[in-house]
PDB file of C-alpha atoms in Angstrom:
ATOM      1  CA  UNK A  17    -139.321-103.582  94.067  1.00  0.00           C
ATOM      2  CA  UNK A  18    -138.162-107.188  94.188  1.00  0.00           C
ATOM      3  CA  UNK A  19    -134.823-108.662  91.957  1.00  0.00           C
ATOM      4  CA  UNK A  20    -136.191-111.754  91.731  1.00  0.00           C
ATOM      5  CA  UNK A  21    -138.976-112.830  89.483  1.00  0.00           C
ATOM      6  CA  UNK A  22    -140.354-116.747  89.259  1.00  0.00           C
ATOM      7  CA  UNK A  23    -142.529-117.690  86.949  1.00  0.00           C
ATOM      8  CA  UNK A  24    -143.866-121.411  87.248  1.00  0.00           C
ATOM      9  CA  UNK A  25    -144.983-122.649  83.419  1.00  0.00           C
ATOM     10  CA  UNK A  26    -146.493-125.750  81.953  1.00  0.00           C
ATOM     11  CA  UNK A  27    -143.484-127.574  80.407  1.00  0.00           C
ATOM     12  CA  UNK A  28    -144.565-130.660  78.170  1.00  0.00           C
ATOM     13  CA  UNK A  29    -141.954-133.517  77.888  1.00  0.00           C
ATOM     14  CA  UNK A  30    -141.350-134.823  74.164  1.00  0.00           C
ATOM     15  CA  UNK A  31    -141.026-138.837  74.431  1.00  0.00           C
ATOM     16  CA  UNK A  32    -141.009-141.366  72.448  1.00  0.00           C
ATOM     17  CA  UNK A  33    -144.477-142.248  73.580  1.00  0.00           C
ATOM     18  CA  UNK A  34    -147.263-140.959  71.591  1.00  0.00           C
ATOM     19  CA  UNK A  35    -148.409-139.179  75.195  1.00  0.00           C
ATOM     20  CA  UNK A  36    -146.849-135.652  76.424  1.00  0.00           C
ATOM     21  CA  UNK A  37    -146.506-135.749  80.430  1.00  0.00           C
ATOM     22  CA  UNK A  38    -146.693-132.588  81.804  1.00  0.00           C
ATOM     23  CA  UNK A  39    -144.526-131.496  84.143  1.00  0.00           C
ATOM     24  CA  UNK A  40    -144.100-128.367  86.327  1.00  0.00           C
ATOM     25  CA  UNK A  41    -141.159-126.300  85.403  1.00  0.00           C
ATOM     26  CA  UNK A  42    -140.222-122.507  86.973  1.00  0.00           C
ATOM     27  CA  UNK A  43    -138.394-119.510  85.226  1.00  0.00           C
ATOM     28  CA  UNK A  44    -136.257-117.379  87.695  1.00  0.00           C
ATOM     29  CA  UNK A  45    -134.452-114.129  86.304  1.00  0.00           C
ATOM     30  CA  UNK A  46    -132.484-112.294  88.926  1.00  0.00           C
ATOM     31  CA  UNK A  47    -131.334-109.295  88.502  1.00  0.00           C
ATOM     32  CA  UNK A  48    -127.613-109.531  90.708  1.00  0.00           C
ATOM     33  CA  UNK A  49    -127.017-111.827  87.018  1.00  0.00           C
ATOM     34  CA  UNK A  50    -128.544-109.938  84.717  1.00  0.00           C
ATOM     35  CA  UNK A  51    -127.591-111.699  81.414  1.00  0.00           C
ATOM     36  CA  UNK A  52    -128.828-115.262  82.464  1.00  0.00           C
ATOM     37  CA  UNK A  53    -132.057-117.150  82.997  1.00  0.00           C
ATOM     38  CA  UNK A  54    -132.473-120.047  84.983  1.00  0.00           C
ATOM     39  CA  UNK A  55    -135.093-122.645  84.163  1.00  0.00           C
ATOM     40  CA  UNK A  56    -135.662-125.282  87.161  1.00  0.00           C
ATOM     41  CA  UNK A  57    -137.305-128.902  87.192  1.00  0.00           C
ATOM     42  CA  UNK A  58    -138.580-130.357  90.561  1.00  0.00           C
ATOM     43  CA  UNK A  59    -137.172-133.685  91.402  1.00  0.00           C
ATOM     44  CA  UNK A  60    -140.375-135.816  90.426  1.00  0.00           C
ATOM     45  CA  UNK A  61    -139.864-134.629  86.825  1.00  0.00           C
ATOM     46  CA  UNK A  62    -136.168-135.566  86.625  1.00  0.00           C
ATOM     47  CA  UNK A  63    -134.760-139.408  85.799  1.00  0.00           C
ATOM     48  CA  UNK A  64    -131.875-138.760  88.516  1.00  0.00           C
ATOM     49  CA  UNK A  65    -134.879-137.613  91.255  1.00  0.00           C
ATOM     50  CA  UNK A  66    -132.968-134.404  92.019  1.00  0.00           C
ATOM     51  CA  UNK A  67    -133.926-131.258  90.980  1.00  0.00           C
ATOM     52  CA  UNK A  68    -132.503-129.699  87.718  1.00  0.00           C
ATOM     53  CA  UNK A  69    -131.804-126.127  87.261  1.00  0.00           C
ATOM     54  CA  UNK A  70    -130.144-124.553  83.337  1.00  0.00           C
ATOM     55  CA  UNK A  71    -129.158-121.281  83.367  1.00  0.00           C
ATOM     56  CA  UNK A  72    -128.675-119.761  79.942  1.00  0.00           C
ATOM     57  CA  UNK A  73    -128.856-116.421  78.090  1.00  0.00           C
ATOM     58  CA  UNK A  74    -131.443-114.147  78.237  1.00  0.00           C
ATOM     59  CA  UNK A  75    -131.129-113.016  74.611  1.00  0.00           C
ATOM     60  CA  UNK A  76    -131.476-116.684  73.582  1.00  0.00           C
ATOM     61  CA  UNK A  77    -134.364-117.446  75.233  1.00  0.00           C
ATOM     62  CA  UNK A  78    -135.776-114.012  73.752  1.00  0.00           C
ATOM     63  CA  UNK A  79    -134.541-114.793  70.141  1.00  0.00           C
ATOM     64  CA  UNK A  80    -135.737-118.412  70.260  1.00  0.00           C
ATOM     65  CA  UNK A  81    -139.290-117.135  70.487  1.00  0.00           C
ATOM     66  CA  UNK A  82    -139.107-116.227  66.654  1.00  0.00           C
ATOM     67  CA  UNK A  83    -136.282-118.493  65.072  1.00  0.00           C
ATOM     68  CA  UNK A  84    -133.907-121.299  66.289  1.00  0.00           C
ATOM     69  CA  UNK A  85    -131.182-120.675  68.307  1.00  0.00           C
ATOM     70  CA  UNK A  86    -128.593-121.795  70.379  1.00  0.00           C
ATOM     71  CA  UNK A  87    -125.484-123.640  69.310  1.00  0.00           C
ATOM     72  CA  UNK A  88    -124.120-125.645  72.817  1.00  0.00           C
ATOM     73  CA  UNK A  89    -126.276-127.289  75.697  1.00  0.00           C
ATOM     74  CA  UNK A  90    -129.492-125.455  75.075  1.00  0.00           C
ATOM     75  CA  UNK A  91    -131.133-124.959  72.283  1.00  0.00           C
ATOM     76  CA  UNK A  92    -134.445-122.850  71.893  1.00  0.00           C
ATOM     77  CA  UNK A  93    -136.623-122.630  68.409  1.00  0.00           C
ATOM     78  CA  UNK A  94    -140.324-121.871  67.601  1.00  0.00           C
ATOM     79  CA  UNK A  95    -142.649-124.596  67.552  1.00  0.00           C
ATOM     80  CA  UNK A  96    -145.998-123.889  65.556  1.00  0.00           C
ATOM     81  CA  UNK A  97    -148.221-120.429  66.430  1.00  0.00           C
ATOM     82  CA  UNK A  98    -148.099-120.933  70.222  1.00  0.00           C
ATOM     83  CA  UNK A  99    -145.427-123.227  71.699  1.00  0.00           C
ATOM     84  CA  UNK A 100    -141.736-122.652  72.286  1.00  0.00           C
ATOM     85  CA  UNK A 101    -139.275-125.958  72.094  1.00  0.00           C
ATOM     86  CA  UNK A 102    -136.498-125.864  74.501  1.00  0.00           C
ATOM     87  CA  UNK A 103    -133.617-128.796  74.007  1.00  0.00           C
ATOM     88  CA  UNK A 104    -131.538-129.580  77.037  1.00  0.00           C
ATOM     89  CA  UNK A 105    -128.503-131.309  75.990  1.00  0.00           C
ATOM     90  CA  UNK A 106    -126.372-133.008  78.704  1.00  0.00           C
ATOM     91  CA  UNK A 107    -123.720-136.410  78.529  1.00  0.00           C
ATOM     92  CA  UNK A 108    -126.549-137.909  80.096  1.00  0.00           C
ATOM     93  CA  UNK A 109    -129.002-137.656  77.009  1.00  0.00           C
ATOM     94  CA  UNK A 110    -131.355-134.857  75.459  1.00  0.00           C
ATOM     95  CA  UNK A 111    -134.502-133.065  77.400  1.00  0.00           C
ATOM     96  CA  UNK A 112    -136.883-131.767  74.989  1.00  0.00           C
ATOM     97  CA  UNK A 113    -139.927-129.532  76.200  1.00  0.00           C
ATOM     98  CA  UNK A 114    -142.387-127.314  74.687  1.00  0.00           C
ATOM     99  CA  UNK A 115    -143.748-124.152  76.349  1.00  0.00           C
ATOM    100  CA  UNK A 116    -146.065-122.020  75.664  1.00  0.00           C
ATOM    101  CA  UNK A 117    -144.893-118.653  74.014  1.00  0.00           C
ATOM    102  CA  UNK A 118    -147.421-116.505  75.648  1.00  0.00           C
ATOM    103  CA  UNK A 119    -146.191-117.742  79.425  1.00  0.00           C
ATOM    104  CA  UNK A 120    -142.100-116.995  77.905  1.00  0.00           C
ATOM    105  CA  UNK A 121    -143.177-113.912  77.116  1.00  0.00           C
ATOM    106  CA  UNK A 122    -144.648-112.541  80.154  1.00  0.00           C
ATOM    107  CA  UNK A 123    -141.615-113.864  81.669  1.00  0.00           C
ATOM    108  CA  UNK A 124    -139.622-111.803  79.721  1.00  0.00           C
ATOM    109  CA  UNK A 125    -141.721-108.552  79.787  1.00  0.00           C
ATOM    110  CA  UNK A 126    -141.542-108.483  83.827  1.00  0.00           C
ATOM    111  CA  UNK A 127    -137.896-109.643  83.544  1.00  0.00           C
ATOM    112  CA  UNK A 128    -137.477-106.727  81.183  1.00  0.00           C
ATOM    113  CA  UNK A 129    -139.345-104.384  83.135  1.00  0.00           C
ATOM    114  CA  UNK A 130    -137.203-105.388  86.092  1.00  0.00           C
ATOM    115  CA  UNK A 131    -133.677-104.736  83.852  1.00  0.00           C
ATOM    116  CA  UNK A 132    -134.758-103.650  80.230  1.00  0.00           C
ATOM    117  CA  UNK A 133    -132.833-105.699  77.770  1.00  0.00           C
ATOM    118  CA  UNK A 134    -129.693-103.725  76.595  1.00  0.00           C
ATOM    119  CA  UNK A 135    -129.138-102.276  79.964  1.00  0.00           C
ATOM    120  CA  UNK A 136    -128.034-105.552  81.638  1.00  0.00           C
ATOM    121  CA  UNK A 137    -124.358-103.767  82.330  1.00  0.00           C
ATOM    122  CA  UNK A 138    -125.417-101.725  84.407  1.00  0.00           C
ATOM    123  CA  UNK A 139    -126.731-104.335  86.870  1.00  0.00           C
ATOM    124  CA  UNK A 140    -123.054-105.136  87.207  1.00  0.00           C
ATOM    125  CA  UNK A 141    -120.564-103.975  90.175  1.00  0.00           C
ATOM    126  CA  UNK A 142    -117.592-104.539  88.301  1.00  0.00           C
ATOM    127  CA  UNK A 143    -115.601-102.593  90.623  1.00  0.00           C
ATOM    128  CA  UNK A 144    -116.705-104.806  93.528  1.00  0.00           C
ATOM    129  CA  UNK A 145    -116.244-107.788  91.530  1.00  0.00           C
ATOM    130  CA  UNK A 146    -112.211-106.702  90.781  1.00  0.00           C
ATOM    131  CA  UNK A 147    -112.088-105.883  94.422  1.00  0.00           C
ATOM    132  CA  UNK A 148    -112.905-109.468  94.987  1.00  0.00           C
ATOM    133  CA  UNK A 149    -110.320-110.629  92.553  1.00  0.00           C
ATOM    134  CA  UNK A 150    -107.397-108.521  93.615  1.00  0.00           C
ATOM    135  CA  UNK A 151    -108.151-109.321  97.329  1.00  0.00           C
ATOM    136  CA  UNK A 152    -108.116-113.295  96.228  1.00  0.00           C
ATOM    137  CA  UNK A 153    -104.829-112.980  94.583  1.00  0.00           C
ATOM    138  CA  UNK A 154    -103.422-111.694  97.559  1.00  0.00           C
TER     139      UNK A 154
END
């Protein structure tokens, strides 16, 4: 069974313009970090021409789907029936996309059937990762 799920979605950019470009964006969930999820941009779709990865919570991305949430650099709320608004904030300005629901959810059913949400702690080696800390400190 893999640890690694993508999931390419249909992210629409909210301009000023009348006009929504759309451009691709991919979900990763992994489960070696079971709390976050990482949502990339290709380097066409960014002003700086790199690519852009976020990684965020899980749980917000899952509670976004039915009310707004987030407090610091991303933001997720429910847009209408079927789209999801996701805010990037950065010093650089504010990226604003919708997503469809339907494709966040399937994300988050397979990432859930890969570690079911709740059991996330158990994904972690704690002892390995304190090995790793005593060993650094010495």
């Amino acid at each position: 069974m893999s640890t690694v799920i993508e999931q390419p979605v249909e992210a629409r950019l909210v301009a000023a313009a009348p006009r929504m470009a759309s451009i691709p964006a991919t979900l990763h969930y992994d489960r070696s970090d079971p709390f976050a999820v990482r949502m990339s941009f290709p380097a066409p779709a960014t002003l700086e021409g790199v690519e852009v990865c976020w990684t965020f919570a899980r749980e917000l991305l899952t509670a976004g789907l039915h009310e707004p949430e987030g407090h610091g650099d991303v933001r997720v709320r429910p847009y209408g029936y079927d789209r999801t608004v996701l805010e990037f904030h950065a010093p650089e300005g504010t990226a604003v996309v919708h997503v469809r629901s339907g494709e966040i959810r399937r994300f988050l059913e397979a990432a859930g059937e890969l570690v079911p949400a709740g059991l996330e702690h158990l994904q972690l080696d704690l002892d390995h990762g304190l090995a790793e800390l005593i060993r650094d400190a010495c």
